[in-house]
Amino acid sequence: MFDTTLVLSSSSILSSNGLLLSEIPSKLLELAKRADLYDWMVSVRRKIHENPELCYEEFKTSELIRSELDKMGISYKYPVAITGVVAFVGSGKPPFVALRADMDALPMQEMVEWEHKSKVPGKMHACGHDAHVTMLLGAAKILQEHRDELKVVTVAKFQGGGAFNVIPDSVTIGGTFRSFSKERMMQLKQRIEEVITKQAAVQRCNATVNFLTKEKPFYPPTVNHENLHDYFRTVAQDMLGTNKVHEMQPFMGAEDFSFYQEVIPGYFYFLGMRSEKHKALKSLHSPYFEMNEDVLPYGAALQASLAVRYLLENQPIEAENHDEL
């Protein structure tokens, strides 16, 4: 497939066997659709789906991930943030790419009746994190199997997330507030406290506002890096075609991926799974949510392609040494 040595030309960057960078995504998708790899991903995803675990309780899920990484011969660091796993593929030298997947489930009862329904009462993978983990493991497997052909350094991170968008059923009034900018978030925080305390005073009552910042820090807005946006669009279009890649409008979702983006350039994207067989899909966080497993190879190949292309395009240029005459 690809070789560790790159040949630079005036028109394009090629691998040593002449493969264009634009051909990498489709080639990796071809690998990801291999029957044995697809069957393995489906099996992994169903094991995780049957045994959902809530945030910071994903010990069995983490154990499964580490077991699969051991089989692949991939080294990793554990624990990270209680249940997290950080796995490494490549030479350990820069440049680096980090690929991340959540692995926590939600506190709700699954209402979908099928062979691999959640075996844990009151817990369900209703946000697709079982598929996220599976696709990232699939990407790691592809990269590891071809590590001698690819000059790749990737970090795969599996981390528990959180679901703080439920109004508590108690005498305390609770909720969430969201914004498209960090500055506006702070303004909203101040305004919320002013309105609540002053309206309570009008009614000759006392009110206090607790934003629970110690238990749940504010999630900054998730804003994709501009250069990475152009890069993602190029890679995704090379794999799927220009008509299959669409830009989304901003929306009020809360995502802890934004903490990564405050430190390093990051990119968050959505992978569609509607097909002729799966036209009417339930929304995320629904007890009737179902996963179209046909999407697993696409997610694995896209993750692997984003890492490989970026690393090949950003190899450091080493200066040649010349003896002085």
Tab-separated table of C-alpha atoms in Angstrom:
chain	number	residue	atom	x	y	z
A	1	MET	CA	0.000	0.000	0.000
A	2	PHE	CA	2.048	2.979	1.254
A	3	ASP	CA	5.744	3.097	1.986
A	4	THR	CA	7.556	4.937	4.758
A	5	THR	CA	9.565	6.913	2.245
A	6	LEU	CA	7.958	9.913	0.524
A	7	VAL	CA	8.846	11.137	-2.921
A	8	LEU	CA	8.237	14.873	-3.482
A	9	SER	CA	7.434	16.214	-6.929
A	10	SER	CA	6.401	19.587	-8.214
A	11	SER	CA	2.780	18.538	-8.639
A	12	SER	CA	2.008	16.103	-5.848
A	13	ILE	CA	3.249	14.087	-2.916
A	14	LEU	CA	3.466	10.380	-3.621
A	15	SER	CA	4.206	7.303	-1.601
A	16	SER	CA	7.122	5.274	-2.882
A	17	ASN	CA	4.796	3.021	-4.877
A	18	GLY	CA	3.203	5.977	-6.647
A	19	LEU	CA	-0.051	6.238	-4.656
A	20	LEU	CA	-1.476	9.753	-4.627
A	21	LEU	CA	-2.464	11.297	-1.299
A	22	SER	CA	-5.957	11.785	-2.700
A	23	GLU	CA	-6.215	8.010	-3.161
A	24	ILE	CA	-5.454	7.201	0.483
A	25	PRO	CA	-9.020	7.623	1.857
A	26	SER	CA	-10.625	5.332	-0.733
A	27	LYS	CA	-7.865	2.760	-0.268
A	28	LEU	CA	-8.351	2.727	3.503
A	29	LEU	CA	-12.129	2.467	3.056
A	30	GLU	CA	-11.535	-0.577	0.888
A	31	LEU	CA	-9.498	-2.109	3.710
A	32	ALA	CA	-12.115	-1.195	6.342
A	33	LYS	CA	-14.860	-2.915	4.313
A	34	ARG	CA	-12.939	-6.205	4.374
A	35	ALA	CA	-15.364	-8.879	5.596
A	36	ASP	CA	-13.237	-10.074	8.521
A	37	LEU	CA	-12.615	-6.524	9.753
A	38	TYR	CA	-16.278	-5.564	9.411
A	39	ASP	CA	-17.457	-8.669	11.283
A	40	TRP	CA	-14.946	-7.951	14.044
A	41	MET	CA	-16.148	-4.358	14.419
A	42	VAL	CA	-19.786	-5.457	14.574
A	43	SER	CA	-18.904	-8.002	17.265
A	44	VAL	CA	-17.017	-5.423	19.348
A	45	ARG	CA	-19.776	-2.855	19.028
A	46	ARG	CA	-22.458	-5.329	20.126
A	47	LYS	CA	-20.453	-6.423	23.174
A	48	ILE	CA	-20.144	-2.807	24.263
A	49	HIS	CA	-23.814	-2.121	23.522
A	50	GLU	CA	-24.975	-5.064	25.625
A	51	ASN	CA	-22.966	-3.890	28.637
A	52	PRO	CA	-23.370	-0.100	28.914
A	53	GLU	CA	-21.619	1.782	31.705
A	54	LEU	CA	-22.144	5.365	32.865
A	55	CYS	CA	-19.572	8.140	32.980
A	56	TYR	CA	-16.446	7.264	35.045
A	57	GLU	CA	-17.835	3.752	35.571
A	58	GLU	CA	-16.666	2.242	32.264
A	59	PHE	CA	-14.334	-0.337	33.812
A	60	LYS	CA	-15.572	-3.314	31.762
A	61	THR	CA	-15.617	-1.222	28.584
A	62	SER	CA	-12.077	-0.088	29.287
A	63	GLU	CA	-11.063	-3.684	29.929
A	64	LEU	CA	-12.502	-4.736	26.556
A	65	ILE	CA	-10.638	-1.929	24.789
A	66	ARG	CA	-7.339	-2.874	26.436
A	67	SER	CA	-7.894	-6.526	25.574
A	68	GLU	CA	-8.350	-5.675	21.897
A	69	LEU	CA	-5.309	-3.389	21.943
A	70	ASP	CA	-3.258	-6.199	23.492
A	71	LYS	CA	-4.304	-8.522	20.658
A	72	MET	CA	-3.177	-5.896	18.151
A	73	GLY	CA	0.152	-5.419	19.896
A	74	ILE	CA	-0.564	-1.733	20.555
A	75	SER	CA	0.924	-0.122	23.652
A	76	TYR	CA	-1.243	2.123	25.818
A	77	LYS	CA	-1.410	4.142	29.012
A	78	TYR	CA	-4.028	3.268	31.649
A	79	PRO	CA	-5.758	4.572	33.680
A	80	VAL	CA	-6.288	8.102	32.395
A	81	ALA	CA	-9.073	10.082	34.095
A	82	ILE	CA	-10.169	6.940	36.015
A	83	THR	CA	-11.247	4.706	33.099
A	84	GLY	CA	-9.611	6.301	30.068
A	85	VAL	CA	-7.087	4.604	27.782
A	86	VAL	CA	-4.470	6.345	25.633
A	87	ALA	CA	-3.022	4.069	22.950
A	88	PHE	CA	-0.035	4.743	20.687
A	89	VAL	CA	0.729	3.657	17.121
A	90	GLY	CA	3.845	4.741	15.291
A	91	SER	CA	7.425	5.829	15.884
A	92	GLY	CA	6.782	8.180	18.797
A	93	LYS	CA	8.330	11.102	16.910
A	94	PRO	CA	6.504	14.236	15.727
A	95	PRO	CA	4.257	15.198	14.112
A	96	PHE	CA	1.402	13.769	16.178
A	97	VAL	CA	-2.317	13.259	15.594
A	98	ALA	CA	-4.834	12.458	18.346
A	99	LEU	CA	-8.069	10.581	17.617
A	100	ARG	CA	-10.636	10.464	20.396
A	101	ALA	CA	-13.819	8.506	21.193
A	102	ASP	CA	-16.254	8.720	24.102
A	103	MET	CA	-17.291	5.435	25.706
A	104	ASP	CA	-19.926	6.261	28.342
A	105	ALA	CA	-23.604	5.280	28.143
A	106	LEU	CA	-26.725	7.145	29.283
A	107	PRO	CA	-29.037	6.487	32.263
A	108	MET	CA	-32.105	5.346	30.315
A	109	GLN	CA	-33.906	2.100	29.591
A	110	GLU	CA	-33.485	0.758	26.056
A	111	MET	CA	-36.843	0.244	24.339
A	112	VAL	CA	-35.513	-1.356	21.155
A	113	GLU	CA	-36.182	-5.084	21.133
A	114	TRP	CA	-33.350	-6.909	19.401
A	115	GLU	CA	-30.867	-9.687	20.013
A	116	HIS	CA	-28.179	-7.434	21.476
A	117	LYS	CA	-30.324	-5.158	23.636
A	118	SER	CA	-28.736	-3.648	26.742
A	119	LYS	CA	-28.416	-6.232	29.509
A	120	VAL	CA	-28.176	-3.547	32.203
A	121	PRO	CA	-31.528	-2.150	33.425
A	122	GLY	CA	-31.729	1.625	33.196
A	123	LYS	CA	-28.565	2.025	31.095
A	124	MET	CA	-28.210	2.305	27.321
A	125	HIS	CA	-25.812	3.390	24.602
A	126	ALA	CA	-28.248	5.912	23.144
A	127	CYS	CA	-25.610	8.356	21.899
A	128	GLY	CA	-23.570	6.058	19.659
A	129	HIS	CA	-20.502	5.898	21.880
A	130	ASP	CA	-20.373	2.124	21.431
A	131	ALA	CA	-19.907	2.771	17.720
A	132	HIS	CA	-17.426	5.599	18.379
A	133	VAL	CA	-15.165	3.243	20.338
A	134	THR	CA	-15.544	0.516	17.725
A	135	MET	CA	-14.658	2.778	14.812
A	136	LEU	CA	-11.609	4.112	16.639
A	137	LEU	CA	-10.475	0.569	17.412
A	138	GLY	CA	-11.023	-0.207	13.727
A	139	ALA	CA	-8.840	2.737	12.734
A	140	ALA	CA	-6.162	1.608	15.200
A	141	LYS	CA	-6.285	-1.902	13.758
A	142	ILE	CA	-5.836	-0.634	10.193
A	143	LEU	CA	-2.942	1.613	11.172
A	144	GLN	CA	-1.249	-1.073	13.234
A	145	GLU	CA	-1.565	-3.736	10.540
A	146	HIS	CA	0.138	-1.399	8.071
A	147	ARG	CA	2.582	0.265	10.471
A	148	ASP	CA	5.568	-0.991	8.446
A	149	GLU	CA	4.151	0.641	5.323
A	150	LEU	CA	3.039	3.905	6.891
A	151	LYS	CA	5.089	6.516	8.669
A	152	VAL	CA	2.368	7.191	11.216
A	153	VAL	CA	2.228	8.505	14.749
A	154	THR	CA	-1.284	8.493	16.191
A	155	VAL	CA	-2.739	8.651	19.645
A	156	ALA	CA	-6.110	7.019	20.163
A	157	LYS	CA	-7.938	8.188	23.259
A	158	PHE	CA	-10.996	6.522	24.770
A	159	GLN	CA	-12.517	8.694	27.463
A	160	GLY	CA	-15.750	8.838	29.424
A	161	GLY	CA	-17.917	11.860	28.795
A	162	GLY	CA	-21.011	13.125	30.583
A	163	ALA	CA	-24.720	13.831	30.162
A	164	PHE	CA	-25.694	16.977	32.078
A	165	ASN	CA	-28.813	17.909	30.158
A	166	VAL	CA	-31.526	16.444	32.389
A	167	ILE	CA	-33.827	18.616	34.523
A	168	PRO	CA	-33.825	17.124	38.057
A	169	ASP	CA	-37.180	16.018	39.507
A	170	SER	CA	-36.777	17.799	42.859
A	171	VAL	CA	-37.671	21.094	44.543
A	172	THR	CA	-34.584	22.596	42.965
A	173	ILE	CA	-35.091	24.266	39.597
A	174	GLY	CA	-32.333	23.187	37.240
A	175	GLY	CA	-31.357	23.314	33.620
A	176	THR	CA	-28.619	24.160	31.150
A	177	PHE	CA	-27.596	27.268	29.263
A	178	ARG	CA	-25.471	27.371	26.146
A	179	SER	CA	-23.779	29.862	23.898
A	180	PHE	CA	-21.742	30.060	20.698
A	181	SER	CA	-18.903	31.957	22.413
A	182	LYS	CA	-17.111	31.808	25.755
A	183	GLU	CA	-17.610	35.541	26.323
A	184	ARG	CA	-21.358	35.263	25.806
A	185	MET	CA	-21.417	32.282	28.170
A	186	MET	CA	-20.027	34.413	31.008
A	187	GLN	CA	-22.509	37.194	30.238
A	188	LEU	CA	-25.387	34.704	30.370
A	189	LYS	CA	-24.143	33.327	33.683
A	190	GLN	CA	-24.204	36.805	35.225
A	191	ARG	CA	-27.594	37.652	33.732
A	192	ILE	CA	-29.219	34.399	34.887
A	193	GLU	CA	-28.198	35.047	38.469
A	194	GLU	CA	-29.426	38.647	38.312
A	195	VAL	CA	-32.843	37.724	36.923
A	196	ILE	CA	-33.485	34.845	39.332
A	197	THR	CA	-32.454	36.626	42.515
A	198	LYS	CA	-34.212	39.898	41.647
A	199	GLN	CA	-37.436	38.240	40.496
A	200	ALA	CA	-37.483	36.279	43.753
A	201	ALA	CA	-37.027	39.521	45.684
A	202	VAL	CA	-40.024	41.061	43.886
A	203	GLN	CA	-42.101	38.201	45.315
A	204	ARG	CA	-40.556	38.774	48.783
A	205	CYS	CA	-38.650	35.523	48.477
A	206	ASN	CA	-34.995	34.560	48.627
A	207	ALA	CA	-33.255	32.677	45.856
A	208	THR	CA	-29.732	31.394	45.394
A	209	VAL	CA	-28.108	30.202	42.213
A	210	ASN	CA	-25.566	27.395	42.126
A	211	PHE	CA	-23.906	26.781	38.753
A	212	LEU	CA	-22.234	23.622	40.100
A	213	THR	CA	-18.898	24.723	38.690
A	214	LYS	CA	-16.982	22.475	41.086
A	215	GLU	CA	-18.884	19.350	40.076
A	216	LYS	CA	-19.405	20.228	36.398
A	217	PRO	CA	-17.182	22.904	34.845
A	218	PHE	CA	-18.617	24.962	32.007
A	219	TYR	CA	-18.205	23.414	28.567
A	220	PRO	CA	-16.740	25.996	26.204
A	221	PRO	CA	-18.296	26.152	22.725
A	222	THR	CA	-16.924	23.550	20.314
A	223	VAL	CA	-15.364	25.551	17.481
A	224	ASN	CA	-13.496	23.730	14.718
A	225	HIS	CA	-10.097	24.976	13.614
A	226	GLU	CA	-10.382	26.761	10.255
A	227	ASN	CA	-7.393	25.028	8.630
A	228	LEU	CA	-8.548	21.632	9.865
A	229	HIS	CA	-11.974	22.329	8.412
A	230	ASP	CA	-10.502	22.688	4.934
A	231	TYR	CA	-8.356	19.610	5.527
A	232	PHE	CA	-11.288	17.485	6.739
A	233	ARG	CA	-13.427	18.491	3.785
A	234	THR	CA	-10.661	17.480	1.365
A	235	VAL	CA	-10.130	14.058	2.961
A	236	ALA	CA	-13.847	13.330	3.363
A	237	GLN	CA	-14.603	14.323	-0.229
A	238	ASP	CA	-11.774	12.134	-1.509
A	239	MET	CA	-13.366	9.204	0.322
A	240	LEU	CA	-17.083	9.825	-0.109
A	241	GLY	CA	-17.439	12.275	-2.986
A	242	THR	CA	-18.207	16.001	-2.920
A	243	ASN	CA	-21.969	15.430	-2.812
A	244	LYS	CA	-21.714	13.449	0.431
A	245	VAL	CA	-19.947	16.110	2.529
A	246	HIS	CA	-22.155	18.881	3.936
A	247	GLU	CA	-21.414	21.830	6.187
A	248	MET	CA	-23.583	22.058	9.319
A	249	GLN	CA	-24.977	25.191	10.841
A	250	PRO	CA	-24.065	25.939	14.481
A	251	PHE	CA	-26.417	24.418	17.059
A	252	MET	CA	-26.783	24.403	20.820
A	253	GLY	CA	-25.097	21.117	21.713
A	254	ALA	CA	-22.774	20.717	24.692
A	255	GLU	CA	-19.563	18.783	24.024
A	256	ASP	CA	-16.514	18.293	26.252
A	257	PHE	CA	-14.349	17.914	23.143
A	258	SER	CA	-14.134	21.710	23.362
A	259	PHE	CA	-11.626	21.376	26.222
A	260	TYR	CA	-9.168	19.768	23.800
A	261	GLN	CA	-9.727	22.606	21.342
A	262	GLU	CA	-8.710	25.157	23.966
A	263	VAL	CA	-5.251	23.547	24.037
A	264	ILE	CA	-4.609	22.257	20.503
A	265	PRO	CA	-6.281	22.646	17.081
A	266	GLY	CA	-9.190	20.213	16.929
A	267	TYR	CA	-11.988	19.100	14.638
A	268	PHE	CA	-15.396	17.636	15.516
A	269	TYR	CA	-17.556	16.106	12.807
A	270	PHE	CA	-20.700	14.023	12.368
A	271	LEU	CA	-20.972	10.827	10.353
A	272	GLY	CA	-24.387	10.162	8.837
A	273	MET	CA	-25.870	6.671	8.804
A	274	ARG	CA	-29.146	6.963	6.898
A	275	SER	CA	-29.551	4.456	4.086
A	276	GLU	CA	-32.229	2.749	2.029
A	277	LYS	CA	-32.647	0.215	4.863
A	278	HIS	CA	-32.442	2.819	7.659
A	279	LYS	CA	-34.475	5.837	6.538
A	280	ALA	CA	-36.400	6.702	9.704
A	281	LEU	CA	-33.781	6.815	12.468
A	282	LYS	CA	-34.568	7.998	15.978
A	283	SER	CA	-32.585	10.907	17.373
A	284	LEU	CA	-29.710	10.635	19.833
A	285	HIS	CA	-30.583	10.246	23.529
A	286	SER	CA	-33.788	8.420	22.626
A	287	PRO	CA	-34.586	5.014	24.181
A	288	TYR	CA	-35.493	3.939	20.623
A	289	PHE	CA	-32.130	4.976	19.149
A	290	GLU	CA	-30.670	2.380	16.767
A	291	MET	CA	-27.274	2.188	15.102
A	292	ASN	CA	-26.804	1.377	11.431
A	293	GLU	CA	-23.744	-0.869	11.687
A	294	ASP	CA	-23.015	-0.459	7.968
A	295	VAL	CA	-21.425	2.877	8.894
A	296	LEU	CA	-18.636	1.301	10.981
A	297	PRO	CA	-16.133	0.819	8.104
A	298	TYR	CA	-16.669	4.418	6.978
A	299	GLY	CA	-15.925	5.784	10.444
A	300	ALA	CA	-12.844	3.602	10.897
A	301	ALA	CA	-11.473	4.476	7.450
A	302	LEU	CA	-12.178	8.180	7.851
A	303	GLN	CA	-10.379	8.334	11.202
A	304	ALA	CA	-7.395	6.447	9.807
A	305	SER	CA	-7.330	8.598	6.663
A	306	LEU	CA	-7.417	11.853	8.618
A	307	ALA	CA	-4.390	10.701	10.622
A	308	VAL	CA	-2.375	9.270	7.725
A	309	ARG	CA	-2.911	12.165	5.325
A	310	TYR	CA	-2.105	14.765	7.959
A	311	LEU	CA	1.104	13.055	8.986
A	312	LEU	CA	2.278	12.498	5.430
A	313	GLU	CA	1.578	16.122	4.540
A	314	ASN	CA	3.316	17.478	7.648
A	315	GLN	CA	6.549	15.499	7.790
A	316	PRO	CA	9.445	17.622	9.084
A	317	ILE	CA	12.036	18.482	6.456
A	318	GLU	CA	15.448	17.328	7.559
A	319	ALA	CA	18.400	19.425	6.399
A	320	GLU	CA	21.191	17.562	4.673
A	321	ASN	CA	24.685	17.694	6.202
A	322	HIS	CA	27.574	18.627	3.891
A	323	ASP	CA	31.247	18.459	4.742
A	324	GLU	CA	33.041	21.780	4.559
A	325	LEU	CA	35.747	21.988	1.904
